[in-house]
XYZ file of C-alpha atoms in Angstrom:
634
model
C 17.133 15.185 -27.610
C 15.062 13.807 -24.729
C 18.172 12.189 -23.221
C 20.107 15.473 -23.375
C 17.200 17.390 -21.845
C 16.861 14.974 -18.926
C 20.574 14.767 -18.349
C 21.280 18.500 -18.415
C 18.382 19.475 -16.122
C 18.974 16.872 -13.454
C 22.747 16.643 -13.482
C 23.213 20.391 -13.167
C 20.750 20.583 -10.281
C 22.189 17.644 -8.397
C 25.878 18.546 -8.535
C 25.524 22.274 -7.946
C 26.185 21.923 -4.235
C 28.449 19.566 -2.301
C 29.964 16.178 -3.236
C 27.424 13.500 -4.116
C 26.253 11.022 -1.506
C 24.295 8.010 -2.691
C 22.879 4.959 -0.980
C 22.629 1.724 -2.954
C 19.995 -0.934 -2.355
C 21.262 -4.402 -1.527
C 20.332 -5.617 -4.993
C 18.770 -4.056 -8.075
C 17.507 -7.310 -9.488
C 16.911 -9.637 -6.562
C 14.019 -7.724 -5.042
C 13.173 -7.936 -1.378
C 10.956 -9.687 1.100
C 7.280 -8.932 1.254
C 6.705 -7.095 4.511
C 3.579 -6.574 6.558
C 3.204 -2.996 7.740
C -0.033 -1.796 9.307
C -1.839 -4.638 7.584
C -0.330 -3.820 4.187
C 1.785 -5.908 1.865
C 4.700 -3.813 0.641
C 6.404 -4.356 -2.705
C 9.731 -2.535 -2.953
C 11.023 -0.954 -6.185
C 13.856 -3.485 -6.367
C 11.243 -6.010 -7.499
C 10.622 -4.206 -10.814
C 13.936 -2.368 -11.248
C 15.550 -3.075 -14.627
C 12.587 -5.111 -15.915
C 10.245 -2.434 -17.339
C 7.190 -4.150 -15.914
C 3.737 -2.628 -15.809
C 1.924 -2.295 -12.497
C -0.369 -5.176 -13.482
C 2.596 -7.460 -14.170
C 4.159 -6.660 -10.792
C 0.909 -7.344 -8.959
C 0.386 -10.634 -10.822
C 3.487 -12.044 -9.113
C 1.716 -12.050 -5.727
C -0.842 -14.355 -4.192
C -4.534 -13.767 -4.798
C -4.095 -11.311 -7.691
C -5.228 -11.759 -11.290
C -4.567 -9.284 -14.093
C -5.822 -8.731 -17.604
C -4.563 -6.512 -20.415
C -5.663 -5.507 -23.912
C -2.357 -4.943 -25.671
C 1.201 -3.711 -25.203
C 2.602 -0.685 -23.373
C -0.064 1.800 -22.329
C -2.989 -0.500 -23.079
C -5.854 -0.972 -20.662
C -4.892 -3.232 -17.731
C -6.900 -4.217 -14.666
C -6.458 -6.363 -11.569
C -8.685 -8.416 -9.311
C -7.892 -9.301 -5.690
C -9.278 -12.542 -4.276
C -11.929 -12.669 -6.977
C -13.108 -9.077 -6.594
C -12.765 -7.191 -9.866
C -10.861 -3.992 -10.649
C -13.774 -1.599 -10.095
C -13.862 -2.732 -6.431
C -10.191 -1.829 -5.935
C -9.214 1.755 -5.174
C -5.976 3.299 -6.453
C -4.180 5.970 -4.419
C -1.007 7.983 -4.991
C 0.817 9.091 -1.853
C -2.374 8.578 0.123
C -4.618 10.597 -2.229
C -7.353 8.287 -3.482
C -8.135 8.664 -7.177
C -11.915 8.805 -6.895
C -13.125 6.347 -9.492
C -14.481 7.342 -12.868
C -14.580 3.668 -13.774
C -12.351 0.621 -13.495
C -8.810 1.773 -12.711
C -6.506 1.566 -15.744
C -3.160 0.307 -14.462
C -1.541 0.549 -17.913
C -1.147 4.328 -17.636
C 1.039 4.175 -14.491
C 4.830 4.415 -14.874
C 6.465 2.552 -11.985
C 9.791 4.346 -12.465
C 8.299 7.223 -10.441
C 7.575 5.170 -7.334
C 9.624 3.535 -4.620
C 7.072 1.062 -3.296
C 3.534 -0.273 -3.623
C 1.280 -0.826 -0.618
C -1.537 -3.356 -1.024
C -4.374 -3.619 1.469
C -6.161 -6.864 0.662
C -9.733 -7.276 1.752
C -10.173 -3.996 3.627
C -9.909 -0.237 3.319
C -8.009 1.455 6.196
C -9.622 4.496 7.772
C -6.891 6.793 6.434
C -8.123 6.174 2.871
C -11.525 7.587 1.931
C -11.752 4.773 -0.578
C -14.615 3.215 -2.444
C -14.355 -0.593 -2.617
C -12.934 -3.631 -0.862
C -9.168 -3.142 -1.322
C -6.624 -0.358 -1.808
C -3.422 -0.130 -3.848
C -1.310 2.868 -2.763
C 1.654 4.015 -4.865
C 4.355 5.773 -2.844
C 6.542 8.181 -4.819
C 10.278 8.631 -4.402
C 10.447 11.274 -1.711
C 14.038 11.158 -0.525
C 15.595 13.671 1.825
C 19.197 12.794 0.944
C 21.480 14.209 -1.722
C 22.027 12.311 -4.936
C 20.097 10.881 -7.828
C 19.674 8.124 -10.349
C 19.702 7.844 -14.131
C 17.931 4.952 -15.872
C 17.757 4.020 -19.565
C 16.434 0.941 -21.307
C 15.654 -0.394 -24.768
C 13.575 -3.426 -25.658
C 11.357 -5.323 -28.053
C 9.111 -3.404 -30.470
C 11.260 -0.282 -30.190
C 10.332 0.160 -26.542
C 12.454 2.781 -24.812
C 12.607 4.120 -21.280
C 14.380 7.087 -19.699
C 14.071 8.340 -16.147
C 15.973 10.698 -13.881
C 15.795 11.290 -10.153
C 17.596 14.012 -8.209
C 17.425 15.050 -4.554
C 19.185 17.795 -2.665
C 18.819 19.810 0.548
C 18.123 23.457 -0.257
C 18.470 24.628 3.356
C 18.843 22.899 6.703
C 15.073 22.391 6.847
C 14.026 22.217 3.163
C 14.642 19.250 0.853
C 13.875 18.988 -2.865
C 13.223 15.862 -4.934
C 12.266 15.506 -8.596
C 11.592 12.481 -10.772
C 10.913 12.588 -14.499
C 10.220 9.541 -16.621
C 9.654 8.911 -20.328
C 8.523 5.706 -21.988
C 7.360 4.844 -25.493
C 6.810 1.862 -27.761
C 5.719 1.127 -31.315
C 3.730 -1.864 -29.960
C 3.985 -3.425 -33.432
C 4.166 -6.984 -32.142
C 3.093 -9.948 -34.314
C -0.235 -11.637 -33.693
C -2.599 -14.077 -35.338
C -5.404 -12.222 -37.118
C -8.493 -14.401 -37.343
C -9.877 -12.257 -40.171
C -13.247 -11.832 -38.454
C -13.921 -15.581 -38.270
C -12.987 -16.660 -34.757
C -13.730 -20.363 -35.196
C -12.559 -20.809 -38.799
C -8.788 -21.252 -38.735
C -8.424 -21.642 -42.510
C -8.321 -17.893 -43.199
C -6.132 -16.901 -40.213
C -2.881 -15.089 -40.944
C 0.014 -13.589 -38.991
C 0.481 -9.843 -39.140
C 1.826 -6.975 -37.034
C -0.138 -4.686 -34.756
C -0.749 -1.318 -36.438
C -1.662 2.158 -35.154
C -0.702 1.046 -31.630
C 2.205 3.372 -30.816
C 2.266 4.876 -27.330
C 4.304 7.519 -25.524
C 4.165 9.009 -22.045
C 6.086 11.564 -20.041
C 5.364 11.914 -16.342
C 6.945 13.245 -13.214
C 6.733 13.804 -9.483
C 8.270 16.741 -7.637
C 8.266 17.415 -3.914
C 9.513 19.864 -1.321
C 9.823 18.528 2.207
C 9.785 21.011 5.085
C 11.284 19.843 8.373
C 9.664 21.335 11.471
C 10.343 20.806 15.150
C 7.007 19.073 15.808
C 6.033 17.627 12.419
C 7.136 17.575 8.793
C 5.147 18.723 5.779
C 5.431 17.876 2.075
C 4.324 19.771 -1.013
C 3.952 17.414 -4.003
C 3.178 17.861 -7.688
C 2.499 14.938 -9.998
C 1.853 15.186 -13.733
C 1.382 12.829 -16.647
C 0.818 13.282 -20.400
C 0.360 10.407 -22.822
C -0.715 9.852 -26.425
C -1.098 6.925 -28.759
C -3.034 5.224 -31.481
C -6.251 3.256 -31.004
C -5.589 0.085 -33.017
C -9.027 -1.503 -32.882
C -9.774 -5.226 -33.031
C -8.060 -7.562 -35.482
C -9.976 -7.204 -38.783
C -11.306 -3.837 -37.577
C -7.886 -2.220 -37.168
C -7.813 1.546 -37.609
C -5.242 3.797 -39.243
C -5.871 7.270 -37.802
C -7.809 6.845 -34.536
C -5.883 8.151 -31.543
C -6.171 9.195 -27.927
C -4.435 11.601 -25.557
C -4.618 12.302 -21.844
C -3.206 14.887 -19.445
C -3.381 14.882 -15.663
C -2.002 17.040 -12.847
C -2.343 16.392 -9.104
C -1.008 18.753 -6.436
C -1.120 17.968 -2.729
C 0.101 19.399 0.545
C 0.451 17.123 3.555
C 1.217 17.859 7.174
C 2.503 14.452 8.139
C 0.709 12.903 11.108
C 2.174 13.907 14.440
C 1.017 12.699 17.830
C -2.393 14.355 17.563
C -3.049 15.749 14.097
C -2.446 15.355 10.354
C -3.719 17.227 7.297
C -3.867 16.426 3.579
C -5.228 18.774 0.886
C -5.208 18.184 -2.863
C -6.404 19.564 -6.203
C -6.008 18.457 -9.781
C -7.495 17.846 -13.190
C -7.560 15.061 -15.751
C -8.499 15.262 -19.432
C -8.970 12.203 -21.637
C -9.769 12.534 -25.342
C -10.294 10.042 -28.178
C -10.588 10.761 -31.921
C -11.872 8.188 -34.377
C -14.033 7.725 -37.452
C -15.206 4.200 -38.244
C -15.658 2.616 -40.797
C -13.872 5.132 -43.041
C -10.884 5.083 -40.715
C -10.396 1.381 -41.455
C -9.347 2.146 -45.044
C -7.206 5.095 -43.994
C -9.553 7.858 -45.093
C -8.466 10.730 -42.909
C -11.365 13.114 -42.411
C -10.716 16.689 -41.388
C -13.051 16.241 -38.455
C -12.979 12.985 -36.522
C -15.680 11.921 -34.137
C -14.436 13.068 -30.763
C -15.260 11.860 -27.288
C -13.758 12.601 -23.923
C -14.054 14.033 -20.465
C -12.493 16.803 -18.369
C -12.461 16.159 -14.618
C -11.652 18.826 -12.038
C -11.044 17.562 -8.547
C -10.248 19.005 -5.138
C -10.606 18.323 -1.447
C -8.861 17.467 1.762
C -8.695 15.271 4.828
C -8.135 16.077 8.456
C -6.834 13.353 10.767
C -6.967 13.263 14.550
C -5.108 10.812 16.820
C -5.330 9.874 20.481
C -3.504 7.004 22.155
C -2.042 5.544 25.304
C -0.492 2.188 26.143
C -3.785 0.305 25.834
C -5.857 2.232 23.296
C -5.097 3.869 19.952
C -7.760 5.797 18.055
C -7.851 7.839 14.892
C -10.583 9.840 13.179
C -10.458 11.027 9.569
C -12.859 13.516 8.002
C -12.752 13.731 4.219
C -14.184 16.108 1.623
C -13.997 15.818 -2.157
C -15.623 17.789 -4.975
C -15.536 16.680 -8.603
C -16.784 18.567 -11.645
C -17.032 16.755 -14.963
C -17.428 18.277 -18.410
C -17.978 16.022 -21.426
C -16.009 16.747 -24.607
C -18.061 15.030 -27.310
C -18.725 15.996 -30.930
C -21.414 13.398 -31.695
C -25.158 13.712 -31.088
C -25.137 10.001 -30.185
C -22.986 10.637 -27.125
C -23.841 12.272 -23.813
C -22.980 15.934 -23.491
C -23.248 17.284 -19.959
C -21.710 18.942 -16.925
C -21.877 16.911 -13.769
C -20.807 17.371 -10.142
C -20.174 14.929 -7.330
C -19.848 16.129 -3.736
C -18.542 13.597 -1.240
C -18.251 13.687 2.559
C -16.867 10.778 4.546
C -15.969 10.133 8.168
C -13.739 7.178 9.062
C -12.761 5.763 12.421
C -10.059 3.288 13.428
C -9.352 1.994 16.901
C -6.988 -0.511 18.460
C -7.463 -2.057 21.886
C -4.329 -3.676 23.376
C -5.307 -5.652 26.503
C -2.058 -7.690 26.373
C 1.267 -7.548 24.563
C 0.365 -10.680 22.553
C -3.215 -9.709 21.636
C -5.055 -6.720 20.184
C -8.403 -5.913 18.580
C -8.683 -3.491 15.657
C -11.865 -1.905 14.335
C -12.533 0.258 11.274
C -15.744 2.029 10.319
C -16.684 4.530 7.600
C -19.801 6.477 6.697
C -20.128 8.157 3.292
C -22.566 10.757 1.983
C -22.453 12.025 -1.579
C -24.618 14.026 -3.953
C -24.501 13.301 -7.694
C -25.913 16.201 -9.679
C -26.381 16.887 -13.376
C -25.599 20.586 -13.735
C -26.465 20.975 -17.421
C -26.664 19.197 -20.770
C -28.221 15.885 -21.715
C -27.574 12.191 -21.363
C -28.030 9.942 -24.400
C -29.369 6.447 -23.896
C -32.382 4.199 -23.636
C -34.346 2.576 -20.809
C -33.440 5.291 -18.337
C -34.958 8.133 -16.348
C -34.384 11.063 -18.716
C -35.519 13.527 -16.030
C -32.652 12.644 -13.686
C -31.130 15.721 -12.077
C -29.831 14.734 -8.645
C -29.216 11.678 -6.519
C -28.142 11.241 -2.883
C -26.382 8.182 -1.445
C -25.640 7.079 2.120
C -23.239 4.148 2.490
C -21.512 2.518 5.454
C -18.706 0.023 5.965
C -16.978 -1.619 8.914
C -14.429 -4.240 9.870
C -13.157 -5.851 13.071
C -10.125 -8.070 13.555
C -8.479 -9.939 16.411
C -4.694 -10.241 16.161
C -2.430 -12.602 18.103
C 1.343 -12.569 18.512
C 3.971 -10.326 20.045
C 5.780 -7.840 17.844
C 8.932 -9.984 17.577
C 7.399 -13.426 18.012
C 7.926 -16.223 15.490
C 4.201 -16.901 15.089
C 1.289 -14.561 14.528
C -2.341 -14.941 13.499
C -5.464 -12.898 12.923
C -9.144 -13.308 12.177
C -11.270 -10.571 10.587
C -14.725 -9.898 9.159
C -16.270 -6.828 7.605
C -18.792 -5.162 5.323
C -17.855 -2.960 2.339
C -19.514 -0.853 -0.370
C -18.675 0.299 -3.876
C -20.730 3.204 -5.219
C -21.250 3.230 -9.015
C -18.633 5.167 -10.917
C -19.631 8.354 -12.679
C -19.067 6.807 -16.093
C -21.356 3.917 -15.210
C -24.056 6.401 -14.263
C -23.416 8.759 -17.189
C -21.506 7.142 -20.036
C -19.474 9.164 -22.519
C -18.447 6.079 -24.530
C -19.939 5.127 -27.878
C -22.097 1.999 -27.637
C -22.411 2.111 -23.818
C -25.669 3.440 -22.403
C -25.998 5.480 -19.220
C -27.855 4.181 -16.173
C -28.262 6.766 -13.390
C -30.479 4.352 -11.440
C -27.672 1.961 -10.544
C -27.493 0.819 -6.932
C -24.232 0.546 -5.023
C -22.491 -2.798 -4.827
C -22.214 -4.135 -1.280
C -20.772 -7.246 0.275
C -19.002 -8.991 3.126
C -15.468 -10.244 3.682
C -13.828 -12.605 6.125
C -10.321 -13.970 6.504
C -8.161 -16.055 8.799
C -4.378 -15.783 8.526
C -1.347 -17.376 10.154
C 2.204 -16.107 9.777
C 5.681 -17.311 10.637
C 8.660 -14.974 10.522
C 12.319 -15.380 11.294
C 15.239 -13.212 10.313
C 15.607 -14.757 6.847
C 12.289 -16.553 6.383
C 8.705 -15.371 6.223
C 5.561 -17.438 5.599
C 2.023 -16.089 5.366
C -1.094 -18.207 4.823
C -4.630 -16.832 4.562
C -8.068 -18.376 4.132
C -10.575 -15.873 2.728
C -14.214 -15.526 1.736
C -15.740 -12.638 -0.228
C -19.371 -12.031 -1.127
C -20.892 -9.321 -3.312
C -24.485 -8.226 -3.955
C -25.929 -6.022 -6.706
C -22.805 -6.573 -8.766
C -22.666 -4.169 -11.722
C -22.283 -5.911 -15.078
C -22.713 -4.772 -18.679
C -25.727 -6.254 -20.460
C -25.229 -6.369 -24.248
C -28.140 -6.218 -26.695
C -28.327 -5.092 -30.307
C -24.767 -3.828 -30.363
C -25.265 -1.683 -27.256
C -24.228 -2.293 -23.637
C -25.799 -1.010 -20.476
C -24.535 -1.342 -16.874
C -27.112 -3.045 -14.641
C -27.301 -4.515 -11.122
C -27.675 -8.158 -11.991
C -25.311 -10.453 -10.156
C -24.343 -11.951 -6.878
C -20.926 -13.448 -6.450
C -19.024 -15.481 -3.896
C -15.346 -16.417 -3.786
C -13.766 -18.746 -1.232
C -10.112 -19.597 -1.201
C -6.728 -20.047 0.368
C -3.439 -18.345 -0.434
C 0.082 -18.818 0.834
C 3.398 -17.066 0.289
C 6.916 -17.893 1.434
C 10.107 -15.864 1.230
C 13.411 -17.276 2.371
C 17.108 -16.525 2.098
C 18.374 -20.109 2.125
C 22.005 -19.066 1.677
C 23.802 -15.755 1.249
C 23.748 -16.431 -2.500
C 20.247 -17.923 -2.860
C 16.815 -16.385 -2.196
C 13.422 -17.832 -3.077
C 9.922 -16.411 -3.152
C 6.907 -18.584 -3.968
C 3.161 -18.208 -3.658
C 0.029 -20.133 -4.554
C -3.689 -19.344 -4.600
C -6.486 -21.895 -4.514
C -10.006 -20.527 -4.822
C -13.550 -21.407 -5.775
C -14.764 -18.439 -7.846
C -18.142 -19.901 -8.766
C -19.344 -18.438 -12.067
C -17.238 -15.264 -11.900
C -15.327 -14.798 -15.191
C -11.536 -14.378 -15.541
C -10.785 -16.155 -12.253
C -8.732 -19.405 -12.188
C -9.147 -21.996 -9.483
C -5.373 -22.300 -9.101
C -2.515 -19.847 -9.562
C 1.230 -20.216 -8.870
C 4.246 -17.896 -8.991
C 7.819 -18.613 -7.924
C 11.115 -16.748 -8.062
C 14.680 -17.933 -7.489
C 17.417 -15.300 -7.165
C 21.070 -16.385 -7.289
C 24.127 -14.244 -6.577
C 27.024 -15.281 -8.840
C 30.735 -14.410 -8.902
C 31.963 -11.230 -10.606
C 28.998 -9.170 -9.319
C 26.496 -11.119 -11.405
C 22.930 -11.841 -10.324
C 20.513 -14.315 -11.884
C 16.731 -14.349 -11.411
C 14.477 -17.170 -12.620
C 10.696 -16.788 -12.504
C 7.808 -19.086 -13.324
C 4.060 -18.589 -13.237
C 1.065 -20.767 -14.050
C -2.692 -20.738 -13.805
C -5.461 -23.270 -14.265
C -8.371 -22.974 -16.717
C -9.992 -19.523 -16.959
C -13.455 -18.795 -18.315
C -14.230 -15.502 -20.028
C -17.973 -15.782 -19.507
C -20.407 -16.596 -16.717
C -21.787 -19.584 -18.652
C -18.259 -21.091 -18.711
C -18.316 -21.804 -22.430
C -15.403 -19.560 -23.413
C -12.538 -21.534 -21.977
C -8.901 -20.386 -21.755
C -6.702 -23.466 -21.187
C -4.199 -23.753 -18.345
C -0.873 -22.064 -19.152
C 2.633 -21.604 -17.776
C 5.128 -18.798 -18.442
C 8.832 -18.421 -17.626
C 10.979 -15.304 -17.251
C 14.722 -14.662 -16.870
C 16.701 -11.734 -15.483
C 20.478 -11.200 -15.404
C 22.203 -8.251 -13.757
C 25.748 -7.123 -13.118
C 27.417 -4.223 -11.321
C 30.449 -2.983 -13.273
C 30.875 -0.313 -10.565
C 29.324 0.077 -7.107
C 27.097 2.848 -8.474
C 25.908 1.273 -11.728
C 23.879 -1.751 -12.823
C 23.333 -3.390 -16.191
C 20.240 -5.608 -16.455
C 18.884 -7.953 -19.106
C 15.327 -9.232 -18.773
C 13.452 -11.739 -20.938
C 9.713 -12.166 -20.387
C 7.707 -15.178 -21.538
C 10.774 -17.201 -22.553
C 8.792 -20.226 -23.666
C 6.696 -18.103 -26.029
C 3.413 -19.259 -24.504
C 0.582 -17.700 -26.479
C -1.233 -14.906 -24.667
C -3.855 -14.546 -27.376
C -6.892 -16.800 -27.724
C -10.229 -16.703 -29.522
C -12.027 -15.246 -26.519
C -9.774 -12.205 -26.117
C -10.807 -9.117 -28.075
C -7.281 -7.696 -28.171
C -3.936 -9.431 -28.831
C -1.037 -8.900 -26.429
C 2.723 -9.346 -26.847
C 4.343 -12.728 -26.358
C 8.111 -13.074 -25.839
C 9.816 -9.753 -24.956
C 13.400 -8.647 -24.199
C 14.958 -5.512 -22.704
C 18.441 -4.238 -21.822
C 18.753 -1.586 -19.111
C 21.388 0.599 -17.482
C 21.058 2.500 -14.204
C 23.554 4.724 -12.434
C 23.487 6.407 -9.026
C 25.242 9.729 -8.597
């Protein structure tokens, strides 16, 4: 039914006009080189096409990035960049920053909707009114040509994927693009249940994950207006997902579940010589239903305990540009208003209405005294008001009379860059200061067992890096030495079964990363990276990490991709007692093109069956996985 719905809607729309024109990428399975653009690392969609990877898994293939997940498809996933954890990394979609309600959950993002990922390591460009030390920007498929693409896949644990893309000009100056994607999985993978006794292996037994099913349907739709002086784009993005909440090993549930819905609309006047404008509005609703311990034995009560949050969001950004041959400047003024309403049915949970008003001004300038040298500077100043509009906040050890709080925060960065635009060698040195204001859910928790703390201070820190690059037509090498420091780090202090966010830690990470991409022959491409760092006592950070890819073009339109990754020992705790041993994983991809417009792909992840689960992880995750995919351009 879903297949027929997708196919009928998109095929009829795409072929209603003139003959189809499609443009094929060079390779669906080989991926492409990592490119530097405005200080960003770009990952093209060819890198995840036909492999059904999550955003976290794609990011883990690149230097300086660590990821962690709590289960299969749709489970919570986070990323750290150069030792800085996920709550210090901002996520944006088409330039609209998702103002943080907590650590970004990468598991809820379907990559089939996007054509590339931009990663800004170690700094936040002025064009993003972001909160943290790095930005990951997802760029949706926003084509202005006629045609489309159909994609279908089936894999381990009854995982299935469907997506459709169609684009067509409606008039000489108006272009339409739509993308719809569906994915679902039973997530009933086998795992070793330790029966509540982590260190006693005598009572362990193998079983299958239960109450872990997940489904999601999402889409992006855009209308591009072509004007004589500048273009504008109207976008609508939506996502709805639902699934079970399986719990932890011996505490597995049978009826607990969650659901979320989100809509984001934006209108952008794309930057011209002097001016650009971006406005947006949206909402997000996340709900969970559970009843423990009765749920453990399958006793389905008429009324579950319910917790959740409704977030309404709106704002805009105006951008102003001025440049000549020697100087380029840009100024961005940003406004955002959020209104939160808790959706809780328990007296033990917070029940409130809360608003957050944010104003930020950002500046970026480039001085070009010579064609081989330039200096870039970024600065941002943020003002926001956090206000409890009504209700109450449940918790202990806190100021129960809290009603309003005001924050002023500033950041800045300066870099010196050497090398002509087309020169073989380039280098840069940079240093800066960043901030990360506490998320609203850290200030006012709506989660059972987590206390609120409206007195949290903002995290702040410094960054520095030195990079050298070498680039020829078919070879690119980038090496970077980096240092990151954080103060007033927010951690969760556990006591008596409850957790409370507090400002308790300092952290420092020093390291070196390198990445090389090369097309050695017309039939052989390689991509390899390594990260060496000293993370101190920060948890979940290895001292060494490696990832390599070899892509081989074979006769009869066949393509083979071999991947390997490894990391050194990881510690789950600051005391370094919970040790995860060093591990290596191997992956395999095979693709063929039976016609110029179609591709069949087979992908096997974790071929060697290396165990992802260990006694220090609260949630098991899948091991070896397989998928078979078909895509067709029309």
